[in-house]
Short mmCIF file of C-alpha atoms in Angstrom, two decimals:
data_model
loop_
_atom_site.label_atom_id
_atom_site.label_comp_id
_atom_site.label_asym_id
_atom_site.label_seq_id
_atom_site.Cartn_x
_atom_site.Cartn_y
_atom_site.Cartn_z
CA UNK D 1 37.55 119.28 125.17
CA UNK D 2 35.45 116.53 123.66
CA UNK D 3 38.43 115.57 121.52
CA UNK D 4 40.68 115.24 124.57
CA UNK D 5 38.13 113.03 126.23
CA UNK D 6 37.84 110.76 123.23
CA UNK D 7 39.81 107.48 123.75
CA UNK D 8 40.28 107.16 119.98
CA UNK D 9 42.15 110.48 119.93
CA UNK D 10 44.72 109.19 122.44
CA UNK D 11 45.05 105.93 120.56
CA UNK D 12 45.91 107.81 117.37
CA UNK D 13 48.21 110.18 119.22
CA UNK D 14 50.06 107.18 120.62
CA UNK D 15 51.16 106.19 117.10
CA UNK D 16 53.82 108.93 116.57
CA UNK D 17 54.81 108.74 120.25
CA UNK D 18 55.41 104.99 120.04
CA UNK D 19 57.18 105.44 116.70
CA UNK D 20 59.49 107.99 118.35
CA UNK D 21 60.23 105.61 121.21
CA UNK D 22 60.83 102.78 118.74
CA UNK D 23 63.27 104.95 116.79
CA UNK D 24 65.05 106.03 119.97
CA UNK D 25 65.14 102.52 121.43
CA UNK D 26 66.30 100.74 118.30
CA UNK D 27 69.05 103.30 117.69
CA UNK D 28 70.16 103.05 121.33
CA UNK D 29 70.32 99.27 121.03
CA UNK D 30 72.23 99.52 117.75
CA UNK D 31 74.92 101.61 119.44
CA UNK D 32 75.03 99.30 122.47
CA UNK D 33 75.26 96.20 120.26
CA UNK D 34 78.18 97.80 118.43
CA UNK D 35 80.30 97.99 121.59
CA UNK D 36 78.84 95.62 124.19
CA UNK D 37 79.18 93.15 125.72
CA UNK D 38 82.97 93.05 125.65
CA UNK D 39 82.99 89.25 125.97
CA UNK D 40 80.54 86.82 124.34
CA UNK D 41 77.38 86.26 126.39
CA UNK D 42 75.23 83.23 125.57
CA UNK D 43 75.79 79.81 124.05
CA UNK D 44 78.21 79.68 121.12
CA UNK D 45 77.96 79.79 118.19
CA UNK D 46 74.36 80.84 117.51
CA UNK D 47 72.68 81.89 120.75
CA UNK D 48 74.22 85.00 122.23
CA UNK D 49 75.99 88.21 121.35
CA UNK D 50 79.29 89.99 121.65
CA UNK D 51 79.76 93.62 120.70
CA UNK D 52 80.66 93.83 117.02
CA UNK D 53 83.85 95.80 117.63
CA UNK D 54 85.15 93.70 120.59
CA UNK D 55 84.28 90.50 118.69
CA UNK D 56 86.44 91.62 115.80
CA UNK D 57 89.00 93.55 117.84
CA UNK D 58 91.99 92.19 115.93
CA UNK D 59 90.45 92.88 112.54
CA UNK D 60 89.13 96.29 113.60
CA UNK D 61 92.50 97.40 114.99
CA UNK D 62 94.10 96.33 111.71
CA UNK D 63 91.56 98.45 109.83
CA UNK D 64 92.34 101.42 112.08
CA UNK D 65 96.05 101.07 111.26
CA UNK D 66 95.50 100.67 107.53
CA UNK D 67 92.93 103.44 107.13
CA UNK D 68 94.03 106.00 109.72
CA UNK D 69 97.25 105.53 111.67
CA UNK D 70 99.35 104.78 108.61
CA UNK D 71 98.52 108.30 107.37
CA UNK D 72 99.37 110.00 110.66
CA UNK D 73 103.05 109.18 110.82
CA UNK D 74 105.45 106.29 110.31
CA UNK D 75 107.16 104.59 113.23
CA UNK D 76 110.54 106.19 112.39
CA UNK D 77 108.85 109.61 112.49
CA UNK D 78 107.13 108.78 115.78
CA UNK D 79 110.35 107.48 117.37
CA UNK D 80 112.26 110.51 116.12
CA UNK D 81 109.59 112.83 117.55
CA UNK D 82 110.09 111.17 120.94
CA UNK D 83 113.80 112.17 120.66
CA UNK D 84 116.15 109.15 120.80
CA UNK D 85 118.71 111.12 122.83
CA UNK D 86 116.15 111.81 125.56
CA UNK D 87 115.15 108.14 125.54
CA UNK D 88 118.80 107.09 125.82
CA UNK D 89 119.45 109.42 128.77
CA UNK D 90 116.33 108.11 130.50
CA UNK D 91 117.72 104.56 130.24
CA UNK D 92 121.14 105.74 131.44
CA UNK D 93 119.69 107.56 134.46
CA UNK D 94 117.72 104.46 135.39
CA UNK D 95 120.60 101.98 134.93
CA UNK D 96 123.63 103.89 136.25
CA UNK D 97 122.81 103.48 139.96
CA UNK D 98 122.58 99.71 139.38
CA UNK D 99 125.86 99.29 137.46
CA UNK D 100 127.70 97.47 140.27
CA UNK D 101 124.71 95.23 140.99
CA UNK D 102 124.35 94.30 137.31
CA UNK D 103 128.08 93.66 136.86
CA UNK D 104 128.14 91.43 139.95
CA UNK D 105 125.17 89.45 138.66
CA UNK D 106 126.52 89.04 135.13
CA UNK D 107 130.15 88.34 136.06
CA UNK D 108 129.19 85.96 138.83
CA UNK D 109 126.68 83.94 136.87
CA UNK D 110 129.10 81.73 134.89
CA UNK D 111 132.00 81.61 137.32
CA UNK D 112 130.99 82.92 140.75
CA UNK D 113 134.18 81.72 142.41
CA UNK D 114 136.45 83.71 140.11
CA UNK D 115 134.48 86.93 140.53
CA UNK D 116 134.16 86.51 144.29
CA UNK D 117 137.93 86.20 144.75
CA UNK D 118 138.87 88.85 142.23
CA UNK D 119 140.77 91.72 143.93
CA UNK D 120 138.60 94.70 144.86
CA UNK D 121 140.94 97.00 142.93
CA UNK D 122 140.25 95.05 139.72
CA UNK D 123 136.49 95.08 140.40
CA UNK D 124 136.47 98.81 141.00
CA UNK D 125 138.38 99.29 137.76
CA UNK D 126 135.77 97.25 135.88
CA UNK D 127 132.89 99.19 137.50
CA UNK D 128 134.57 102.47 136.53
CA UNK D 129 135.18 101.42 132.92
CA UNK D 130 131.59 100.26 132.45
CA UNK D 131 130.23 103.41 134.08
CA UNK D 132 132.42 105.43 131.70
CA UNK D 133 131.49 103.54 128.51
CA UNK D 134 127.86 102.70 129.28
CA UNK D 135 126.27 106.06 128.23
CA UNK D 136 127.97 106.10 124.82
CA UNK D 137 126.94 102.51 124.08
CA UNK D 138 123.32 103.16 125.11
CA UNK D 139 123.16 106.27 122.92
CA UNK D 140 124.51 104.32 119.94
CA UNK D 141 122.04 101.52 120.63
CA UNK D 142 119.00 103.80 120.83
CA UNK D 143 120.01 105.75 117.72
CA UNK D 144 120.38 102.53 115.72
CA UNK D 145 117.03 101.32 117.08
CA UNK D 146 115.49 104.52 115.76
CA UNK D 147 117.08 104.04 112.34
CA UNK D 148 115.90 100.43 112.15
CA UNK D 149 112.61 100.75 114.02
CA UNK D 150 110.62 99.52 110.99
CA UNK D 151 112.59 96.24 111.14
CA UNK D 152 112.15 95.93 114.89
CA UNK D 153 108.50 96.91 115.33
CA UNK D 154 105.50 96.32 113.08
CA UNK D 155 102.92 99.08 113.59
CA UNK D 156 99.94 96.80 113.01
CA UNK D 157 101.40 94.18 115.35
CA UNK D 158 101.93 96.86 118.00
CA UNK D 159 98.30 98.05 117.83
CA UNK D 160 96.86 94.52 117.67
CA UNK D 161 98.98 93.46 120.67
CA UNK D 162 97.60 96.32 122.78
CA UNK D 163 94.01 95.73 121.67
CA UNK D 164 94.10 91.97 122.29
CA UNK D 165 95.46 92.61 125.79
CA UNK D 166 92.58 95.01 126.45
CA UNK D 167 89.55 94.79 124.15
CA UNK D 168 88.05 97.91 125.72
CA UNK D 169 90.81 99.90 124.02
CA UNK D 170 89.42 99.43 120.50
CA UNK D 171 86.01 100.48 121.84
CA UNK D 172 87.53 103.66 123.25
CA UNK D 173 89.28 104.42 119.96
CA UNK D 174 85.87 104.68 118.28
CA UNK D 175 83.76 105.88 121.22
CA UNK D 176 85.92 108.86 122.11
CA UNK D 177 86.32 109.93 118.49
CA UNK D 178 82.60 109.56 117.77
CA UNK D 179 80.97 110.47 121.08
CA UNK D 180 78.93 113.28 119.53
CA UNK D 181 77.91 111.13 116.56
CA UNK D 182 76.77 108.18 118.67
CA UNK D 183 74.70 110.52 120.84
CA UNK D 184 73.19 112.00 117.65
CA UNK D 185 72.29 108.53 116.36
CA UNK D 186 70.37 107.76 119.55
CA UNK D 187 68.58 111.12 119.88
CA UNK D 188 67.76 111.42 116.18
CA UNK D 189 65.88 108.13 116.40
CA UNK D 190 63.27 109.88 118.57
CA UNK D 191 62.65 112.78 116.17
CA UNK D 192 62.84 110.83 112.94
CA UNK D 193 60.65 108.15 114.51
CA UNK D 194 57.98 110.70 115.44
CA UNK D 195 58.03 112.14 111.92
CA UNK D 196 57.49 108.67 110.46
CA UNK D 197 54.84 108.16 113.13
CA UNK D 198 52.81 111.14 111.86
CA UNK D 199 52.75 109.58 108.39
CA UNK D 200 51.90 106.23 109.98
CA UNK D 201 49.01 107.83 111.88
CA UNK D 202 47.56 109.33 108.68
CA UNK D 203 47.82 106.01 106.83
CA UNK D 204 46.23 104.18 109.79
CA UNK D 205 43.30 106.60 109.75
CA UNK D 206 42.43 105.56 106.20
CA UNK D 207 43.41 101.90 106.42
CA UNK D 208 43.50 99.79 109.57
CA UNK D 209 44.82 96.59 108.05
CA UNK D 210 46.66 94.55 110.70
CA UNK D 211 50.02 94.83 108.93
CA UNK D 212 50.12 98.65 108.80
CA UNK D 213 51.51 99.24 112.32
CA UNK D 214 54.07 96.38 112.24
CA UNK D 215 55.17 97.42 108.73
CA UNK D 216 55.67 101.03 109.79
CA UNK D 217 57.46 99.83 112.93
CA UNK D 218 59.83 97.89 110.68
CA UNK D 219 60.30 100.97 108.49
CA UNK D 220 60.94 103.24 111.49
CA UNK D 221 63.53 100.86 112.98
CA UNK D 222 65.29 100.52 109.64
CA UNK D 223 65.09 104.09 108.37
CA UNK D 224 66.05 105.94 111.56
CA UNK D 225 69.32 104.00 111.73
CA UNK D 226 70.02 104.41 108.04
CA UNK D 227 69.27 108.15 107.98
CA UNK D 228 71.34 108.84 111.11
CA UNK D 229 74.36 106.99 109.71
CA UNK D 230 74.19 108.91 106.46
CA UNK D 231 73.83 112.30 108.12
CA UNK D 232 77.01 111.59 110.10
CA UNK D 233 79.16 111.07 107.01
CA UNK D 234 77.21 112.71 104.19
CA UNK D 235 77.65 114.95 102.40
CA UNK D 236 81.37 114.39 102.47
CA UNK D 237 82.13 117.86 101.08
CA UNK D 238 80.28 121.08 102.03
CA UNK D 239 77.11 121.70 100.02
CA UNK D 240 75.46 125.13 100.04
CA UNK D 241 71.65 124.95 100.24
CA UNK D 242 70.28 128.48 100.46
CA UNK D 243 71.72 130.07 103.62
CA UNK D 244 72.81 126.69 105.02
CA UNK D 245 76.05 124.83 104.45
CA UNK D 246 75.47 121.10 104.76
CA UNK D 247 78.18 118.58 105.59
CA UNK D 248 78.42 115.31 107.52
CA UNK D 249 78.39 115.90 111.29
CA UNK D 250 81.58 113.96 111.87
CA UNK D 251 83.43 115.61 108.98
CA UNK D 252 82.70 119.07 110.41
CA UNK D 253 84.26 118.07 113.73
CA UNK D 254 87.73 117.41 112.31
CA UNK D 255 89.60 119.87 114.63
CA UNK D 256 87.87 118.55 117.76
CA UNK D 257 88.31 114.89 116.79
CA UNK D 258 91.97 115.51 115.93
CA UNK D 259 92.60 116.75 119.47
CA UNK D 260 90.68 113.91 121.16
CA UNK D 261 92.04 111.12 118.97
CA UNK D 262 95.62 112.40 119.03
CA UNK D 263 95.61 112.33 122.82
CA UNK D 264 94.03 108.86 123.01
CA UNK D 265 96.37 107.23 120.49
CA UNK D 266 99.49 108.87 121.93
CA UNK D 267 98.71 108.07 125.58
CA UNK D 268 97.21 104.59 125.18
CA UNK D 269 98.54 103.05 121.97
CA UNK D 270 101.74 104.54 120.54
CA UNK D 271 103.50 105.00 123.88
CA UNK D 272 107.24 104.47 124.30
CA UNK D 273 106.39 101.64 126.73
CA UNK D 274 104.22 99.87 124.13
CA UNK D 275 106.81 100.37 121.40
CA UNK D 276 109.51 98.81 123.59
CA UNK D 277 107.20 95.97 124.64
CA UNK D 278 106.50 95.10 120.99
CA UNK D 279 110.20 95.42 120.20
CA UNK D 280 111.06 92.86 122.90
CA UNK D 281 108.07 90.52 122.48
CA UNK D 282 107.07 90.95 118.85
CA UNK D 283 108.26 89.42 115.60
CA UNK D 284 111.31 91.71 115.55
CA UNK D 285 112.59 90.46 118.92
CA UNK D 286 115.45 88.31 117.45
CA UNK D 287 116.78 91.34 115.57
CA UNK D 288 116.43 93.47 118.70
CA UNK D 289 118.41 90.92 120.71
CA UNK D 290 121.21 90.89 118.11
CA UNK D 291 121.27 94.68 118.13
CA UNK D 292 121.49 94.89 121.91
CA UNK D 293 124.19 92.23 121.98
CA UNK D 294 126.17 94.11 119.34
CA UNK D 295 126.23 97.27 121.46
CA UNK D 296 126.60 95.63 124.87
CA UNK D 297 129.43 93.21 123.91
CA UNK D 298 132.07 95.99 123.81
CA UNK D 299 131.23 96.82 127.44
CA UNK D 300 132.52 93.41 128.54
CA UNK D 301 135.65 93.64 126.39
CA UNK D 302 136.48 97.24 127.31
CA UNK D 303 135.69 96.89 131.00
CA UNK D 304 138.10 93.96 131.46
CA UNK D 305 140.90 95.91 129.80
CA UNK D 306 144.30 94.28 130.26
CA UNK D 307 142.73 91.59 132.44
CA UNK D 308 140.70 90.26 129.53
CA UNK D 309 143.19 87.55 128.45
CA UNK D 310 143.55 86.39 132.06
CA UNK D 311 139.77 86.24 132.60
CA UNK D 312 139.27 84.47 129.28
CA UNK D 313 141.93 81.92 130.23
CA UNK D 314 140.46 81.47 133.71
CA UNK D 315 136.82 80.96 132.70
CA UNK D 316 137.43 79.43 129.27
CA UNK D 317 136.52 80.79 125.83
CA UNK D 318 132.98 79.41 125.96
CA UNK D 319 132.18 80.89 129.36
CA UNK D 320 133.74 84.18 128.33
CA UNK D 321 131.45 84.34 125.27
CA UNK D 322 128.53 83.36 127.52
CA UNK D 323 129.36 86.29 129.75
CA UNK D 324 129.10 88.64 126.77
CA UNK D 325 125.79 87.07 125.73
CA UNK D 326 124.51 87.24 129.31
CA UNK D 327 125.22 90.97 129.28
CA UNK D 328 122.98 91.37 126.24
CA UNK D 329 120.24 89.21 127.77
CA UNK D 330 120.32 91.19 130.99
CA UNK D 331 120.15 94.43 129.02
CA UNK D 332 117.17 93.02 127.07
CA UNK D 333 115.49 91.99 130.32
CA UNK D 334 115.84 95.40 131.93
CA UNK D 335 115.18 97.40 128.74
CA UNK D 336 111.45 97.68 129.50
CA UNK D 337 111.85 98.67 133.14
CA UNK D 338 112.74 102.35 132.56
CA UNK D 339 109.60 102.71 130.43
CA UNK D 340 107.27 101.71 133.24
CA UNK D 341 107.80 105.30 134.42
CA UNK D 342 104.36 106.93 133.90
CA UNK D 343 105.75 110.46 134.00
CA UNK D 344 108.20 109.69 131.19
CA UNK D 345 105.50 107.98 129.11
CA UNK D 346 103.20 110.97 129.55
CA UNK D 347 105.96 113.42 128.67
CA UNK D 348 106.82 111.62 125.40
CA UNK D 349 103.12 111.01 124.64
CA UNK D 350 102.38 114.73 124.60
CA UNK D 351 104.86 115.16 121.74
CA UNK D 352 103.15 112.40 119.73
CA UNK D 353 99.66 113.74 120.53
CA UNK D 354 100.59 117.09 119.00
CA UNK D 355 102.10 115.42 115.95
CA UNK D 356 99.01 113.24 115.36
CA UNK D 357 96.67 116.21 115.85
CA UNK D 358 98.55 118.26 113.27
CA UNK D 359 98.61 115.34 110.79
CA UNK D 360 94.87 114.71 111.27
CA UNK D 361 94.08 118.33 110.47
CA UNK D 362 95.89 117.84 107.16
CA UNK D 363 93.79 114.80 106.15
CA UNK D 364 91.29 115.20 103.32
CA UNK D 365 87.60 114.69 104.09
CA UNK D 366 87.72 111.25 102.47
CA UNK D 367 90.73 110.18 104.56
CA UNK D 368 89.37 111.71 107.76
CA UNK D 369 86.02 109.88 107.65
CA UNK D 370 87.90 106.57 107.89
CA UNK D 371 88.81 107.38 111.50
CA UNK D 372 85.25 106.46 112.49
CA UNK D 373 83.67 104.88 109.41
CA UNK D 374 84.97 101.32 110.07
CA UNK D 375 82.93 101.19 113.30
CA UNK D 376 79.76 101.48 111.22
CA UNK D 377 80.75 99.60 108.09
CA UNK D 378 81.48 96.38 109.97
CA UNK D 379 78.13 94.52 110.08
CA UNK D 380 76.23 97.79 109.60
CA UNK D 381 73.35 96.05 107.82
CA UNK D 382 73.03 93.57 110.69
CA UNK D 383 72.47 96.40 113.17
CA UNK D 384 69.95 98.10 110.89
CA UNK D 385 68.00 94.86 110.46
CA UNK D 386 67.99 94.26 114.22
CA UNK D 387 66.48 97.74 114.64
CA UNK D 388 63.94 96.97 111.92
CA UNK D 389 62.99 93.69 113.58
CA UNK D 390 62.49 95.33 116.96
CA UNK D 391 60.42 98.05 115.28
CA UNK D 392 58.21 95.38 113.69
CA UNK D 393 57.60 93.76 117.08
CA UNK D 394 56.81 97.14 118.67
CA UNK D 395 54.29 97.91 115.91
CA UNK D 396 52.68 94.49 116.31
CA UNK D 397 52.47 95.02 120.06
CA UNK D 398 50.83 98.42 119.53
CA UNK D 399 48.28 96.84 117.15
CA UNK D 400 47.35 94.19 119.72
CA UNK D 401 47.57 96.12 123.00
CA UNK D 402 46.41 99.62 121.98
CA UNK D 403 43.97 98.91 119.15
CA UNK D 404 42.82 95.46 120.30
CA UNK D 405 43.92 93.71 117.14
CA UNK D 406 43.22 89.98 116.63
CA UNK D 407 40.65 90.21 119.48
#
């Protein structure tokens, strides 16, 4: 009882407790600084902070593609898994009810007077021909898109485009894959910190030099981060130690991560909507336009039938060619609209999620760790040193406030 009433006892006991809190707090801050804030807060360039991953979203998304996604399936494989015939029929179902509206708009754009006064019988014939030929042309178009998808869409460009539109996406890619690991980093700081604190307490008992507590605070902030990061990824391969099999925490979770990451990537990144958006807006857009024009041009020629020479003569060769080009432009314009359908996106995404999950389960340990490793490798030492610096300040504060140092 005398011991419990002794103020010196509580002062010494506070050393491992404070060390545990320092370890917990510095690890928590390290994780927060990795992801937040999304946008820079402060005065550029030196005073302020932006989460490491959001700050380097473009670079990080490129790393994800190079180290992970490129091993989970090529774009041709992904597009083929989505089933080009199903995609084509989805476009056809969406466009068919609007055939007459689209024909009226295209035909009336260059020479509205001619189309307005064209006999209804001729118009109905044109509508019927286009309605008849449209499905076959769309199927040919989508199949050729699938065969040439690598020319039309760059996988890295696709991912970077999505990430730069929403920087929280790259955070989610790492957070959802490594939720268990990030929680371990934070919680392990408490226990490792307390263990270091016991050693610190023993050293302090024999030597009460002013630098002992700040130095141990620095060590706790540094070491708890470093140890936690290594336990996540090391050992890479299972190591038998007595009755225990040791392996990195993240590596052991490969089946669980494969399910989580497959769903995230399929539903938020490699969607049919995002693929089509990149196809229309990305570096392959000129090729996509040529491809659409190639398959849509016959619709104009076939639909006019025997009236084609008369229409060409009436509107002129240039306007007639413009009409064919306008058809392609209109098709390009409306090509993204069918893919705004959430139900269709979800349906196709489930196929890709299963494919990615199966491919991830086939990855070697070395390949699999790169799903999450880039989140830590990027400025890892900076985060560890921030933790060490905060630990130093906490130790100095303990020396002054608890033990009355410098008084």
